[in-house]
């Protein structure tokens, strides 16, 4: 097509393409946000559903000396989920 082409309604083809690109970009960001929020929600729900299971068996395991403290685990997993 030539520059300055118009559709049947007199709209510039460049303007139509830009409008469609903005719509796709917006949908992509919304889809990404929904995916991230859904992933974090599922992770949080599974954490709540585990109950006291970790409180009973995890401390009794033989762990290596380089095992990180418990407070660090929550922070690290949250960052990993978001990534």
mmCIF file of N, CA and C in Angstrom:
data_model
loop_
_atom_site.group_PDB
_atom_site.id
_atom_site.type_symbol
_atom_site.label_atom_id
_atom_site.label_comp_id
_atom_site.label_asym_id
_atom_site.label_seq_id
_atom_site.Cartn_x
_atom_site.Cartn_y
_atom_site.Cartn_z
ATOM 1 N N UNK A 1 0.826 -1.189 0.000
ATOM 2 C CA UNK A 1 0.000 0.000 0.000
ATOM 3 C C UNK A 1 0.866 1.246 0.000
ATOM 4 N N UNK A 2 0.347 2.273 -0.534
ATOM 5 C CA UNK A 2 1.069 3.539 -0.563
ATOM 6 C C UNK A 2 0.855 4.286 0.749
ATOM 7 N N UNK A 3 1.788 5.211 1.016
ATOM 8 C CA UNK A 3 1.597 6.097 2.166
ATOM 9 C C UNK A 3 0.360 6.948 1.929
ATOM 10 N N UNK A 4 -0.389 7.186 2.957
ATOM 11 C CA UNK A 4 -1.573 8.010 2.817
ATOM 12 C C UNK A 4 -2.802 7.223 2.404
ATOM 13 N N UNK A 5 -2.727 5.893 2.342
ATOM 14 C CA UNK A 5 -3.879 5.085 1.980
ATOM 15 C C UNK A 5 -4.965 5.230 3.034
ATOM 16 N N UNK A 6 -6.188 5.118 2.592
ATOM 17 C CA UNK A 6 -7.332 5.272 3.492
ATOM 18 C C UNK A 6 -8.240 4.057 3.364
ATOM 19 N N UNK A 7 -8.940 3.755 4.469
ATOM 20 C CA UNK A 7 -9.926 2.682 4.385
ATOM 21 C C UNK A 7 -11.234 3.261 3.855
ATOM 22 N N UNK A 8 -12.284 2.477 3.848
ATOM 23 C CA UNK A 8 -13.576 2.915 3.310
ATOM 24 C C UNK A 8 -14.199 4.054 4.092
ATOM 25 N N UNK A 9 -13.801 4.249 5.339
ATOM 26 C CA UNK A 9 -14.355 5.318 6.171
ATOM 27 C C UNK A 9 -13.480 6.572 6.176
ATOM 28 N N UNK A 10 -12.420 6.578 5.403
ATOM 29 C CA UNK A 10 -11.550 7.736 5.327
ATOM 30 C C UNK A 10 -10.478 7.773 6.402
ATOM 31 N N UNK A 11 -10.315 6.673 7.143
ATOM 32 C CA UNK A 11 -9.298 6.612 8.191
ATOM 33 C C UNK A 11 -7.948 6.231 7.593
ATOM 34 N N UNK A 12 -6.905 6.846 8.095
ATOM 35 C CA UNK A 12 -5.556 6.539 7.646
ATOM 36 C C UNK A 12 -5.188 5.121 8.079
ATOM 37 N N UNK A 13 -4.585 4.352 7.178
ATOM 38 C CA UNK A 13 -4.172 2.984 7.502
ATOM 39 C C UNK A 13 -3.123 2.996 8.618
ATOM 40 N N UNK A 14 -2.276 4.011 8.660
ATOM 41 C CA UNK A 14 -1.272 4.123 9.712
ATOM 42 C C UNK A 14 -1.946 4.316 11.062
ATOM 43 N N UNK A 15 -2.979 5.134 11.109
ATOM 44 C CA UNK A 15 -3.711 5.367 12.358
ATOM 45 C C UNK A 15 -4.413 4.098 12.813
ATOM 46 N N UNK A 16 -4.955 3.338 11.885
ATOM 47 C CA UNK A 16 -5.632 2.089 12.226
ATOM 48 C C UNK A 16 -4.625 1.093 12.783
ATOM 49 N N UNK A 17 -3.460 0.975 12.146
ATOM 50 C CA UNK A 17 -2.428 0.051 12.618
ATOM 51 C C UNK A 17 -1.938 0.454 14.001
ATOM 52 N N UNK A 18 -1.750 1.742 14.243
ATOM 53 C CA UNK A 18 -1.299 2.218 15.551
ATOM 54 C C UNK A 18 -2.339 1.920 16.618
ATOM 55 N N UNK A 19 -3.609 2.107 16.274
ATOM 56 C CA UNK A 19 -4.686 1.827 17.222
ATOM 57 C C UNK A 19 -4.730 0.350 17.583
ATOM 58 N N UNK A 20 -4.561 -0.511 16.592
ATOM 59 C CA UNK A 20 -4.561 -1.955 16.852
ATOM 60 C C UNK A 20 -3.357 -2.360 17.694
ATOM 61 N N UNK A 21 -2.208 -1.751 17.440
ATOM 62 C CA UNK A 21 -1.006 -2.053 18.214
ATOM 63 C C UNK A 21 -1.196 -1.652 19.666
ATOM 64 N N UNK A 22 -1.789 -0.489 19.920
ATOM 65 C CA UNK A 22 -2.057 -0.056 21.291
ATOM 66 C C UNK A 22 -2.998 -1.025 21.990
ATOM 67 N N UNK A 23 -4.006 -1.512 21.278
ATOM 68 C CA UNK A 23 -4.951 -2.465 21.859
ATOM 69 C C UNK A 23 -4.255 -3.768 22.208
ATOM 70 N N UNK A 24 -3.399 -4.261 21.326
ATOM 71 C CA UNK A 24 -2.658 -5.491 21.577
ATOM 72 C C UNK A 24 -1.717 -5.304 22.760
ATOM 73 N N UNK A 25 -1.005 -4.170 22.809
ATOM 74 C CA UNK A 25 -0.101 -3.901 23.923
ATOM 75 C C UNK A 25 -0.857 -3.874 25.239
ATOM 76 N N UNK A 26 -1.997 -3.219 25.276
ATOM 77 C CA UNK A 26 -2.808 -3.129 26.485
ATOM 78 C C UNK A 26 -3.278 -4.522 26.909
ATOM 79 N N UNK A 27 -3.730 -5.310 25.960
ATOM 80 C CA UNK A 27 -4.180 -6.669 26.275
ATOM 81 C C UNK A 27 -3.025 -7.523 26.789
ATOM 82 N N UNK A 28 -1.847 -7.340 26.217
ATOM 83 C CA UNK A 28 -0.678 -8.101 26.661
ATOM 84 C C UNK A 28 -0.336 -7.769 28.107
ATOM 85 N N UNK A 29 -0.373 -6.485 28.465
ATOM 86 C CA UNK A 29 -0.074 -6.091 29.843
ATOM 87 C C UNK A 29 -1.133 -6.616 30.809
ATOM 88 N N UNK A 30 -2.390 -6.568 30.399
ATOM 89 C CA UNK A 30 -3.463 -7.087 31.252
ATOM 90 C C UNK A 30 -3.305 -8.588 31.443
ATOM 91 N N UNK A 31 -2.980 -9.306 30.379
ATOM 92 C CA UNK A 31 -2.769 -10.754 30.474
ATOM 93 C C UNK A 31 -1.580 -11.073 31.379
ATOM 94 N N UNK A 32 -0.507 -10.322 31.254
ATOM 95 C CA UNK A 32 0.660 -10.535 32.101
ATOM 96 C C UNK A 32 0.325 -10.286 33.570
ATOM 97 N N UNK A 33 -0.376 -9.196 33.847
ATOM 98 C CA UNK A 33 -0.756 -8.878 35.227
ATOM 99 C C UNK A 33 -1.664 -9.968 35.797
ATOM 100 N N UNK A 34 -2.612 -10.457 35.007
ATOM 101 C CA UNK A 34 -3.502 -11.520 35.470
ATOM 102 C C UNK A 34 -2.720 -12.796 35.751
ATOM 103 N N UNK A 35 -1.756 -13.119 34.903
ATOM 104 C CA UNK A 35 -0.943 -14.318 35.106
ATOM 105 C C UNK A 35 -0.118 -14.211 36.383
ATOM 106 N N UNK A 36 0.518 -13.066 36.586
ATOM 107 C CA UNK A 36 1.346 -12.881 37.782
ATOM 108 C C UNK A 36 0.481 -12.929 39.037
ATOM 109 N N UNK A 37 -0.642 -12.214 39.033
ATOM 110 C CA UNK A 37 -1.526 -12.225 40.206
ATOM 111 C C UNK A 37 -2.092 -13.613 40.462
ATOM 112 N N UNK A 38 -2.439 -14.333 39.415
ATOM 113 C CA UNK A 38 -2.946 -15.697 39.578
ATOM 114 C C UNK A 38 -1.901 -16.628 40.166
ATOM 115 N N UNK A 39 -0.663 -16.497 39.697
ATOM 116 C CA UNK A 39 0.420 -17.330 40.218
ATOM 117 C C UNK A 39 0.665 -17.055 41.689
ATOM 118 N N UNK A 40 0.698 -15.785 42.067
ATOM 119 C CA UNK A 40 0.906 -15.421 43.471
ATOM 120 C C UNK A 40 -0.284 -15.893 44.318
ATOM 121 N N UNK A 41 -1.499 -15.786 43.802
ATOM 122 C CA UNK A 41 -2.683 -16.229 44.544
ATOM 123 C C UNK A 41 -2.655 -17.733 44.785
ATOM 124 N N UNK A 42 -2.272 -18.499 43.777
ATOM 125 C CA UNK A 42 -2.201 -19.959 43.944
ATOM 126 C C UNK A 42 -1.113 -20.323 44.944
ATOM 127 N N UNK A 43 0.023 -19.657 44.872
ATOM 128 C CA UNK A 43 1.090 -19.903 45.836
ATOM 129 C C UNK A 43 0.661 -19.570 47.257
ATOM 130 N N UNK A 44 -0.039 -18.462 47.412
ATOM 131 C CA UNK A 44 -0.517 -18.064 48.739
ATOM 132 C C UNK A 44 -1.553 -19.046 49.263
ATOM 133 N N UNK A 45 -2.461 -19.477 48.400
ATOM 134 C CA UNK A 45 -3.487 -20.435 48.829
ATOM 135 C C UNK A 45 -2.859 -21.754 49.248
ATOM 136 N N UNK A 46 -1.865 -22.221 48.515
ATOM 137 C CA UNK A 46 -1.231 -23.485 48.890
ATOM 138 C C UNK A 46 -0.490 -23.347 50.213
ATOM 139 N N UNK A 47 0.041 -22.164 50.468
ATOM 140 C CA UNK A 47 0.708 -21.916 51.740
ATOM 141 C C UNK A 47 -0.285 -21.979 52.895
ATOM 142 N N UNK A 48 -1.460 -21.435 52.674
ATOM 143 C CA UNK A 48 -2.491 -21.461 53.718
ATOM 144 C C UNK A 48 -3.055 -22.866 53.935
ATOM 145 N N UNK A 49 -3.139 -23.643 52.874
ATOM 146 C CA UNK A 49 -3.727 -24.982 52.961
ATOM 147 C C UNK A 49 -2.793 -26.021 53.581
ATOM 148 N N UNK A 50 -1.522 -25.744 53.630
ATOM 149 C CA UNK A 50 -0.576 -26.723 54.167
ATOM 150 C C UNK A 50 -0.760 -26.937 55.653
ATOM 151 N N UNK A 51 -1.348 -25.972 56.330
ATOM 152 C CA UNK A 51 -1.593 -26.107 57.764
ATOM 153 C C UNK A 51 -0.308 -26.148 58.561
ATOM 154 N N UNK A 52 -0.260 -27.032 59.539
ATOM 155 C CA UNK A 52 0.911 -27.143 60.416
ATOM 156 C C UNK A 52 1.865 -28.250 59.983
ATOM 157 N N UNK A 53 1.748 -28.723 58.771
ATOM 158 C CA UNK A 53 2.584 -29.839 58.323
ATOM 159 C C UNK A 53 4.074 -29.512 58.404
ATOM 160 N N UNK A 54 4.453 -28.325 57.997
ATOM 161 C CA UNK A 54 5.874 -27.968 58.031
ATOM 162 C C UNK A 54 6.383 -27.768 59.455
ATOM 163 N N UNK A 55 5.514 -27.378 60.350
ATOM 164 C CA UNK A 55 5.943 -27.149 61.729
ATOM 165 C C UNK A 55 6.317 -28.448 62.428
ATOM 166 N N UNK A 56 5.785 -29.554 61.958
ATOM 167 C CA UNK A 56 6.045 -30.814 62.647
ATOM 168 C C UNK A 56 7.215 -31.603 62.038
ATOM 169 N N UNK A 57 7.290 -31.740 60.742
ATOM 170 C CA UNK A 57 8.320 -32.616 60.178
ATOM 171 C C UNK A 57 9.577 -31.883 59.715
ATOM 172 N N UNK A 58 9.485 -30.639 59.264
ATOM 173 C CA UNK A 58 10.666 -29.953 58.733
ATOM 174 C C UNK A 58 11.767 -29.753 59.782
ATOM 175 N N UNK A 59 11.450 -29.323 60.992
ATOM 176 C CA UNK A 59 12.525 -29.151 61.986
ATOM 177 C C UNK A 59 13.256 -30.452 62.327
ATOM 178 N N UNK A 60 12.589 -31.590 62.134
ATOM 179 C CA UNK A 60 13.216 -32.862 62.484
ATOM 180 C C UNK A 60 14.159 -33.389 61.399
ATOM 181 N N UNK A 61 14.198 -32.762 60.228
ATOM 182 C CA UNK A 61 15.085 -33.199 59.146
ATOM 183 C C UNK A 61 16.539 -32.869 59.462
ATOM 184 N N UNK A 62 17.458 -33.687 58.966
ATOM 185 C CA UNK A 62 18.887 -33.383 59.054
ATOM 186 C C UNK A 62 19.227 -32.463 57.888
ATOM 187 N N UNK A 63 19.494 -31.192 58.195
ATOM 188 C CA UNK A 63 19.744 -30.190 57.161
ATOM 189 C C UNK A 63 21.232 -29.839 57.122
ATOM 190 N N UNK A 64 21.742 -29.470 55.938
ATOM 191 C CA UNK A 64 23.153 -29.073 55.847
ATOM 192 C C UNK A 64 23.387 -27.734 56.564
ATOM 193 N N UNK A 65 24.638 -27.443 56.817
ATOM 194 C CA UNK A 65 24.988 -26.220 57.551
ATOM 195 C C UNK A 65 24.664 -24.947 56.769
ATOM 196 N N UNK A 66 24.568 -25.038 55.430
ATOM 197 C CA UNK A 66 24.309 -23.855 54.619
ATOM 198 C C UNK A 66 22.815 -23.606 54.382
ATOM 199 N N UNK A 67 21.954 -24.288 55.119
ATOM 200 C CA UNK A 67 20.507 -24.074 54.991
ATOM 201 C C UNK A 67 20.185 -22.644 55.436
ATOM 202 N N UNK A 68 19.486 -21.881 54.597
ATOM 203 C CA UNK A 68 19.180 -20.493 54.975
ATOM 204 C C UNK A 68 18.148 -20.447 56.105
ATOM 205 N N UNK A 69 18.097 -19.331 56.826
ATOM 206 C CA UNK A 69 17.108 -19.205 57.892
ATOM 207 C C UNK A 69 15.688 -19.188 57.318
ATOM 208 N N UNK A 70 14.744 -19.595 58.129
ATOM 209 C CA UNK A 70 13.355 -19.693 57.672
ATOM 210 C C UNK A 70 12.778 -18.392 57.145
ATOM 211 N N UNK A 71 13.164 -17.263 57.732
ATOM 212 C CA UNK A 71 12.632 -15.969 57.292
ATOM 213 C C UNK A 71 13.048 -15.641 55.857
ATOM 214 N N UNK A 72 14.192 -16.127 55.421
ATOM 215 C CA UNK A 72 14.678 -15.840 54.067
ATOM 216 C C UNK A 72 13.886 -16.602 53.014
ATOM 217 N N UNK A 73 13.363 -17.748 53.369
ATOM 218 C CA UNK A 73 12.655 -18.595 52.393
ATOM 219 C C UNK A 73 11.429 -17.878 51.830
ATOM 220 N N UNK A 74 10.635 -17.264 52.689
ATOM 221 C CA UNK A 74 9.433 -16.563 52.222
ATOM 222 C C UNK A 74 9.750 -15.436 51.267
ATOM 223 N N UNK A 75 10.795 -14.691 51.576
ATOM 224 C CA UNK A 75 11.189 -13.573 50.715
ATOM 225 C C UNK A 75 11.677 -14.092 49.367
ATOM 226 N N UNK A 76 12.524 -15.101 49.378
ATOM 227 C CA UNK A 76 13.078 -15.646 48.142
ATOM 228 C C UNK A 76 11.983 -16.249 47.273
ATOM 229 N N UNK A 77 11.075 -17.020 47.822
ATOM 230 C CA UNK A 77 10.015 -17.620 47.013
ATOM 231 C C UNK A 77 9.068 -16.578 46.454
ATOM 232 N N UNK A 78 8.805 -15.533 47.210
ATOM 233 C CA UNK A 78 7.954 -14.456 46.680
ATOM 234 C C UNK A 78 8.603 -13.809 45.469
ATOM 235 N N UNK A 79 9.894 -13.530 45.565
ATOM 236 C CA UNK A 79 10.608 -12.938 44.425
ATOM 237 C C UNK A 79 10.597 -13.899 43.236
ATOM 238 N N UNK A 80 10.833 -15.176 43.480
ATOM 239 C CA UNK A 80 10.834 -16.160 42.387
ATOM 240 C C UNK A 80 9.467 -16.275 41.721
ATOM 241 N N UNK A 81 8.399 -16.240 42.511
ATOM 242 C CA UNK A 81 7.065 -16.293 41.927
ATOM 243 C C UNK A 81 6.806 -15.087 41.029
ATOM 244 N N UNK A 82 7.220 -13.925 41.478
ATOM 245 C CA UNK A 82 6.979 -12.706 40.695
ATOM 246 C C UNK A 82 7.789 -12.712 39.410
ATOM 247 N N UNK A 83 9.007 -13.277 39.463
ATOM 248 C CA UNK A 83 9.827 -13.334 38.258
ATOM 249 C C UNK A 83 9.201 -14.274 37.270
#
